[in-house]
Structures are given as structure tokens and as C-alpha cells.
Coordinates of C-alpha atoms and ligand atoms in Angstrom, one line a residue:
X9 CA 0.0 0.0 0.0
X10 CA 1.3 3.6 -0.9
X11 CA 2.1 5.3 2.4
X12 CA 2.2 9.2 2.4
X13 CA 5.9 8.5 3.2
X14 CA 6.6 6.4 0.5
X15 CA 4.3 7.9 -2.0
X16 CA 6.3 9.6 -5.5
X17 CA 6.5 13.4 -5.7
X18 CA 3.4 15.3 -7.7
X19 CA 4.5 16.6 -10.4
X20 CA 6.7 19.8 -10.8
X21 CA 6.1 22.2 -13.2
X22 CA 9.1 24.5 -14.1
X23 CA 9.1 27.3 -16.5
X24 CA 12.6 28.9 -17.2
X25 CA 12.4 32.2 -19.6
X26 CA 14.5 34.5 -20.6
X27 CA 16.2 36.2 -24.0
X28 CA 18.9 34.0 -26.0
X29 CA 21.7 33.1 -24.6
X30 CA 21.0 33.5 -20.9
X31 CA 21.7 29.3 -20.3
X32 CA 18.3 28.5 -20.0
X33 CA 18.9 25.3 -22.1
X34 CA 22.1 23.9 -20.5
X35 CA 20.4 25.0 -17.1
X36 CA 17.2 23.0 -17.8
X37 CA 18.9 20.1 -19.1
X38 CA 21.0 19.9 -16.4
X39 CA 18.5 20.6 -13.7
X40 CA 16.0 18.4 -15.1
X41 CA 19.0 15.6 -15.2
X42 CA 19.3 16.2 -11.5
X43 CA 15.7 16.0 -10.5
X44 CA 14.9 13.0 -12.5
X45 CA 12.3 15.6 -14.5
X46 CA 11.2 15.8 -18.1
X47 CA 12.6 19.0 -20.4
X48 CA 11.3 20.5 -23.2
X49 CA 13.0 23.1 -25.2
X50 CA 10.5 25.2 -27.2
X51 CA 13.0 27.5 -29.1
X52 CA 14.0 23.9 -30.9
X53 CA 10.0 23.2 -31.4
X54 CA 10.0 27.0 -33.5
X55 CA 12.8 26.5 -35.6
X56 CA 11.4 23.1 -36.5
X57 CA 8.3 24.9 -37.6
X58 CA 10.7 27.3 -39.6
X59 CA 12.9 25.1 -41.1
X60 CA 9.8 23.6 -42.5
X61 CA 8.5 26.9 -43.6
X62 CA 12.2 27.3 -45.4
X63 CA 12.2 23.5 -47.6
X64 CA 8.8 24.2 -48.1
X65 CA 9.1 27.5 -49.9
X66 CA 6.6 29.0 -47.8
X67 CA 7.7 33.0 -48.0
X68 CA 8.9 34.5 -44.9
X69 CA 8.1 37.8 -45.4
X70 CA 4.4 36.7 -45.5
X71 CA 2.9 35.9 -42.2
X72 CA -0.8 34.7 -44.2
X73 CA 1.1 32.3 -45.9
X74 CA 3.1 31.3 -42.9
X75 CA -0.6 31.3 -41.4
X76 CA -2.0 29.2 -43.7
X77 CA 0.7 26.2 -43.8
X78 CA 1.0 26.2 -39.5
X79 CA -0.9 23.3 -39.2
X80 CA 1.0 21.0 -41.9
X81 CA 4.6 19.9 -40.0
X82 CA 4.2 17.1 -37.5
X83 CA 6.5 18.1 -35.1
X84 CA 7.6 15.9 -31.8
X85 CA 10.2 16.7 -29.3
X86 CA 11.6 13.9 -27.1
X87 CA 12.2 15.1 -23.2
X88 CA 14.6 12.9 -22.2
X89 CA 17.3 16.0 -20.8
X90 CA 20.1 13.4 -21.6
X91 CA 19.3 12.8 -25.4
X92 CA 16.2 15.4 -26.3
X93 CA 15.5 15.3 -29.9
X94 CA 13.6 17.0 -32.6
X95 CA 11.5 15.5 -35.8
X96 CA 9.5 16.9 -38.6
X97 CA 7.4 14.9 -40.1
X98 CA 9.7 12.1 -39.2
X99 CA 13.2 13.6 -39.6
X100 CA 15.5 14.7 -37.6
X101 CA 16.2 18.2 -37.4
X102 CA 18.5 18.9 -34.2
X103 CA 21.2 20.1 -36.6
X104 CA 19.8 21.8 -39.4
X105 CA 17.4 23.5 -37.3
X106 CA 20.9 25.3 -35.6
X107 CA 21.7 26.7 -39.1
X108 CA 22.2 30.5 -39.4
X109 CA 18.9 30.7 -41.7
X110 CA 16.8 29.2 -39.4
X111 CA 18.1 31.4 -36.9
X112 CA 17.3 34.8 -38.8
X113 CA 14.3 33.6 -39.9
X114 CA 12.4 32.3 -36.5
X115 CA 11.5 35.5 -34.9
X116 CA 9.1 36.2 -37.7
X117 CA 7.4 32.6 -38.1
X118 CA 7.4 32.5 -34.4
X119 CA 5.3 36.1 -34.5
X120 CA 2.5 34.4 -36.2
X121 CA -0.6 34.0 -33.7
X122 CA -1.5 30.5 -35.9
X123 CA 2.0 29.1 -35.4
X124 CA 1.9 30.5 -31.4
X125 CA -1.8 28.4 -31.1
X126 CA -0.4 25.3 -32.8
X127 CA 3.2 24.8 -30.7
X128 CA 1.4 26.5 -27.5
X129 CA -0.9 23.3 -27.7
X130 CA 1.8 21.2 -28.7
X131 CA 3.9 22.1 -25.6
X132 CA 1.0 22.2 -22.9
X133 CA 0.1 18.5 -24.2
X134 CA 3.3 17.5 -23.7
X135 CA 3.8 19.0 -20.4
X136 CA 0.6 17.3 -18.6
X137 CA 1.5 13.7 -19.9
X138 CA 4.5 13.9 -17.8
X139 CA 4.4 11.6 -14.6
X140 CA 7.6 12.8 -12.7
X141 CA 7.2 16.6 -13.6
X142 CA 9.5 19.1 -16.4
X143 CA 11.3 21.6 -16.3
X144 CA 9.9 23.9 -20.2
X145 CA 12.1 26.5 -21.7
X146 CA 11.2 29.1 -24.0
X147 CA 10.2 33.2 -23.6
X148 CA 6.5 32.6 -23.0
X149 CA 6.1 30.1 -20.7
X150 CA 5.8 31.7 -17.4
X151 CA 3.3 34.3 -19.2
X152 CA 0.8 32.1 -21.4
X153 CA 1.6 28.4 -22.2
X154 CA 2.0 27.5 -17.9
X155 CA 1.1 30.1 -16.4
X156 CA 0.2 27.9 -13.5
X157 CA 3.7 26.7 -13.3
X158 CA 4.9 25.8 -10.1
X159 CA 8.3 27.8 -10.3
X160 CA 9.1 30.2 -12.7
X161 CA 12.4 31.5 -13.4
X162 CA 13.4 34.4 -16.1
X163 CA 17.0 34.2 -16.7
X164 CA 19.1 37.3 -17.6
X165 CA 22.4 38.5 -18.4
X166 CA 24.4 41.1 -19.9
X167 CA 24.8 41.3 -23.8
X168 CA 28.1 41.2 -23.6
X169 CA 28.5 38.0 -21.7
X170 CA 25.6 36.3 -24.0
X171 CA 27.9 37.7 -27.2
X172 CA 30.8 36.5 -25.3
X173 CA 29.3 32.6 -24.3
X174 CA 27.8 32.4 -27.7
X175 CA 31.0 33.3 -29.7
X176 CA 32.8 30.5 -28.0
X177 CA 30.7 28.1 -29.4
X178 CA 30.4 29.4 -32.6
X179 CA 34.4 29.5 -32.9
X180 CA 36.1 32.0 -34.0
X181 CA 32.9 34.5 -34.8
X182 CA 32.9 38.2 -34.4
X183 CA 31.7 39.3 -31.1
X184 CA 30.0 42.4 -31.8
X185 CA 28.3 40.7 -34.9
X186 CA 27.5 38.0 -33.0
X187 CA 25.9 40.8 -29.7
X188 CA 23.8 42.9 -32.4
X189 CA 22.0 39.7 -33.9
X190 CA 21.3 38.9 -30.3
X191 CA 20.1 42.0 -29.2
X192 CA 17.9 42.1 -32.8
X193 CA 16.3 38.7 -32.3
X194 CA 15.6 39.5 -28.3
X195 CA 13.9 42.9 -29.7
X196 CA 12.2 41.0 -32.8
X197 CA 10.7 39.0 -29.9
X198 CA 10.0 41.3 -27.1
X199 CA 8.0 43.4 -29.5
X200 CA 6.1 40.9 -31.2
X201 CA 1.6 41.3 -30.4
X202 CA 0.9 38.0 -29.6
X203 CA 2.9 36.5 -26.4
X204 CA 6.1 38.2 -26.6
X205 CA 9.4 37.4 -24.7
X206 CA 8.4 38.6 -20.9
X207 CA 8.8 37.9 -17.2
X208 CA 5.9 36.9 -15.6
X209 CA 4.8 39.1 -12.6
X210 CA 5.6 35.7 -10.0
X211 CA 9.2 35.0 -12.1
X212 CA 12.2 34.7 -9.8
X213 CA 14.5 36.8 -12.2
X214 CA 18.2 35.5 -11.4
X215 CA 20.7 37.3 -13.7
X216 CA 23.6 35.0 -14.5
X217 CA 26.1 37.7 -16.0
X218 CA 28.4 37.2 -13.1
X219 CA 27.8 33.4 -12.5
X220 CA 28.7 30.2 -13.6
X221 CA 26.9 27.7 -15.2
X222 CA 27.0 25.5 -12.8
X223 CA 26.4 28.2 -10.2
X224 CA 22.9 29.0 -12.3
X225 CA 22.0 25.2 -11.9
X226 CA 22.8 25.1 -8.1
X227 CA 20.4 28.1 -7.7
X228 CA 17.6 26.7 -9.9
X229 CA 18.0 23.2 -8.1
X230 CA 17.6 24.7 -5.0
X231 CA 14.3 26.8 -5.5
X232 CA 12.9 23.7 -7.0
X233 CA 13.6 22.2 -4.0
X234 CA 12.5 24.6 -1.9
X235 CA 9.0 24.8 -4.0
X236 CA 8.6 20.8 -3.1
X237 CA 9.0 21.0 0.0
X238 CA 6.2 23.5 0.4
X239 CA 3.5 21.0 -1.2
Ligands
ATP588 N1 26.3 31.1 -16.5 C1 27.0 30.8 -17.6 N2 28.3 31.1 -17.7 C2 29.1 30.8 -18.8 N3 28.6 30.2 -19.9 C3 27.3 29.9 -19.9 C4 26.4 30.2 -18.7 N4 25.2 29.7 -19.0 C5 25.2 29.3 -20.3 N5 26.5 29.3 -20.8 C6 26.9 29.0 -22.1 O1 26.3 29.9 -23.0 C7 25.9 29.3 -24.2 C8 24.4 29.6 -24.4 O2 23.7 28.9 -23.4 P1 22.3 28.3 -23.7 O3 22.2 27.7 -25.1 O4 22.0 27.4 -22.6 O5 21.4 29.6 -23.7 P2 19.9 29.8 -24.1 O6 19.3 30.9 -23.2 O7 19.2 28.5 -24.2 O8 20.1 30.4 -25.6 P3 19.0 30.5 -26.8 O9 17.8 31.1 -26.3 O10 19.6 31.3 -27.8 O11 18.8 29.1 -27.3 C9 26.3 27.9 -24.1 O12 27.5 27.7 -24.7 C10 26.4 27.6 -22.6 O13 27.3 26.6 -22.3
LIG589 N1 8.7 29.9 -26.1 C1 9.3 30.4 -27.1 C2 10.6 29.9 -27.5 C3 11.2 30.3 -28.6 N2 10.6 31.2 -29.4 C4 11.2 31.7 -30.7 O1 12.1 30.7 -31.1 C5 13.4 31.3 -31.3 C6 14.5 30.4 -31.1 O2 14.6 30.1 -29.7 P1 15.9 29.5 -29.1 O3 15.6 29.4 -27.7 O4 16.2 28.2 -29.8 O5 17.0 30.5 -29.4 C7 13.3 32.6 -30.5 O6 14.2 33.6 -30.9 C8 11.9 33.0 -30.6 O7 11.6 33.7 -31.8 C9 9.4 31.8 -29.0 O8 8.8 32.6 -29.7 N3 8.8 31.3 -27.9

């Protein structure tokens, strides 16, 4: 018989916002990996939708034609934190989605209220079938797809530090290209109508330009934690 002592943990619900380049996925991942939680990265699930738009010669520039084609990809996202993965209509994307086009292209696909319905669905169905809890990632989580989330967390940090972090990986690419693209994506995103890159008004807002990674994940682990115990 399950005992109140021996009975599993409901289910925790963590959103973790912020604009790119702040850690939220490598802090996700990695608290998620700790906690034995689910993760869902929703930045992967709108470049999925994009890089569709792209091979499909949908036009960009024309958000009722981007509109009109929202419903076509099927897109699923594994949440295992240790391996997550992306398809489109059976294919995986994890690379190409990555590419530079993608990238320049998302914030407008991503602005369309049909594509926000269709992945807002896709990510709230995928965040109640989970049995253990996840921690979801995006810019609009806290404010519109969970905003009954148990802990929400809007992650910040200087552009010069995302420029810096994000250069590294990129190898060798110019820093101050590489901080104005940021800053235009984050203001494509803030500004857009329908659910735009925000905190929400019960966000913890922990700004990581002065810590670690692993410092970020300490803190995150430990309001989760915290938020547990309450229940
Ligand atoms: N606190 C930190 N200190 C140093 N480097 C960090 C820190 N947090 C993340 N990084 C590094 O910065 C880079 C960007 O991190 P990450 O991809 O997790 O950010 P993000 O917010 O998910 O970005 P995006 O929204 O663009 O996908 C990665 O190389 C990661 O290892
Ligand atoms: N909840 C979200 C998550 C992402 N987006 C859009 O996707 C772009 C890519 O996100 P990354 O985290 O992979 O960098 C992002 O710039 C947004 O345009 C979103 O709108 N909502």
C-alpha cells in the first residue's frame, strides 16, 4: 500500500524564460538531469516549424502564408534531458534546425498568432503527460503556455556576456556581430503582439552575467527544491 511516506512526488512544473543566450537550455537540461524531470526546449520546437517553412518554400516575409501552412509539419520533441531530440514529419532536425537561416528567420514565423496556437498546444500536451514533472524553456512560458507553473524563473544577463558565451561556441565568430544579432532577435521577440518574450509578474528573475553555469543550476535546483517542499 502507498504510504504518504513512500508515495512519488506530484509533479513539478518548471518554466525557465528569458532572451537568447542566458543558459536557459544547458540550465534546464542539467536541472531536469538532477531532479529525474522531463525538459522541453520550445525555441527547438519554433525552428522546427521554420525550417519547414524554409524547404517548403513558404515566404517568410508573408505571415498569411506562414498562417495558412501552421498546421502541416508534425513536429515531436523527445524530453529525455540526456538525449532530447527534434523531428518533422519524421526527420531529424536537431542540426539543421541550428543553421544561421533558421536562426534569422524564427523570430518572424514565431510572431505568427497560428504558429503561437499550434506549438502553444503542442507544448501544454506534452507538459501534462509527464508523470515525474519538467522543467519547459522558452520566452512565453511563465506568461501564457504554464502560467500555473509551479516555479518560474526568467533568466538574464548582460549582452556582452551572451555575445561572449555564444561566440565560443560558434568559434572564431565576431563578437560584436555576434551581440547585435542577439540584441535584434531578443527585440524582434519582445516586440512581437501575440505573447512576446516577458517575465511573468511571480518570475524569480536570477541574472547569471556574473555566474557560472553550474552556479545557475545550483540556484535553480535549489528553488525547486525549496517549491517541493512547500507542497
Ligand atoms: N552562466 C554561464 N556562464 C558561462 N557560460 C554559460 C552560462 N550559461 C550558459 N552558458 C553557455 O552559454 C551558451 C548559451 O547557453 P544556452 O544555449 O543554454 O542559452 P539559451 O538561453 O538557451 O540560448 P537560446 O535562447 O539562444 O537558445 C552555451 O555555450 C552555454 O554553455
Ligand atoms: N517559447 C518560445 C521559445 C522560442 N521562441 C522563438 O524561437 C526562437 C528560437 O529560440 P531559441 O531558444 O532556440 O534561441 C526565439 O528567438 C523565438 O523567436 C518563441 O517565440 N517562444
Amino acid at each position: 500500500m502507498e504510504t504518504a511516506a513512500n508515495a512519488a512526488p506530484a509533479a513539478v512544473i518548471v518554466a525557465i524564460d528569458g532572451p537568447s543566450g542566458t543558459g536557459k537550455s544547458s540550465t534546464s537540461k542539467a536541472v531536469a538531469a538532477q531532479l529525474g524531470l522531463s525538459y522541453l526546449d520550445t525555441g527547438a520546437q519554433y525552428r522546427a516549424i521554420t525550417w519547414w517553412m524554409v524547404n517548403n518554400g513558404i515566404d517568410i516575409a508573408d505571415p498569411a502564408a506562414i498562417a495558412a501552412a501552421a498546421d502541416k509539419p508534425d513536429i515531436v520533441s523527445g524530453t529525455d534531458p540526456a538525449a532530447p531530440t527534434i523531428t518533422v514529419d519524421g526527420t531529424d532536425v536537431a542540426a539543421p534546425i541550428r543553421t544561421q537561416e533558421v536562426t534569422s528567420k524564427v523570430s518572424a514565423v514565431s510572431a505568427v498568432p497560428e504558429v503561437r496556437t499550434r506549438i502553444t498546444e503542442l507544448q501544454r500536451s506534452i507538459a501534462r503527460g509527464t508523470e515525474l514533472g519538467i522543467v519547459v524553456e522558452g520566452r512565453d512560458i511563465g506568461t501564457t503556455v504554464l502560467p500555473d507553473a509551479d516555479l518560474k524563473i526568467f533568466l538574464t544577463a548582460s549582452p556582452e556576456a551572451r555575445a561572449a558565451r555564444r561566440s565560443g561556441e560558434l568559434k572564431g565568430a565576431d563578437v560584436n556581430a555576434t551581440r547585435e544579432a542577439l540584441i535584434k532577435r531578443d527585440a524582434a521577440d519582445s516586440g512581437r503582439k501575440t505573447s512576446p518574450l516577458a517575465k511573468a509578474g511571480d518570475a524569480v528573475e536570477v541574472d547569471t552575467t556574473e555566474l557560472s553555469l553550474q552556479q545557475v543550476i545550483e540556484c535553480v535546483v535549489t528553488l525547486v527544491e525549496e517549491k517541493r517542499a512547500e507542497r
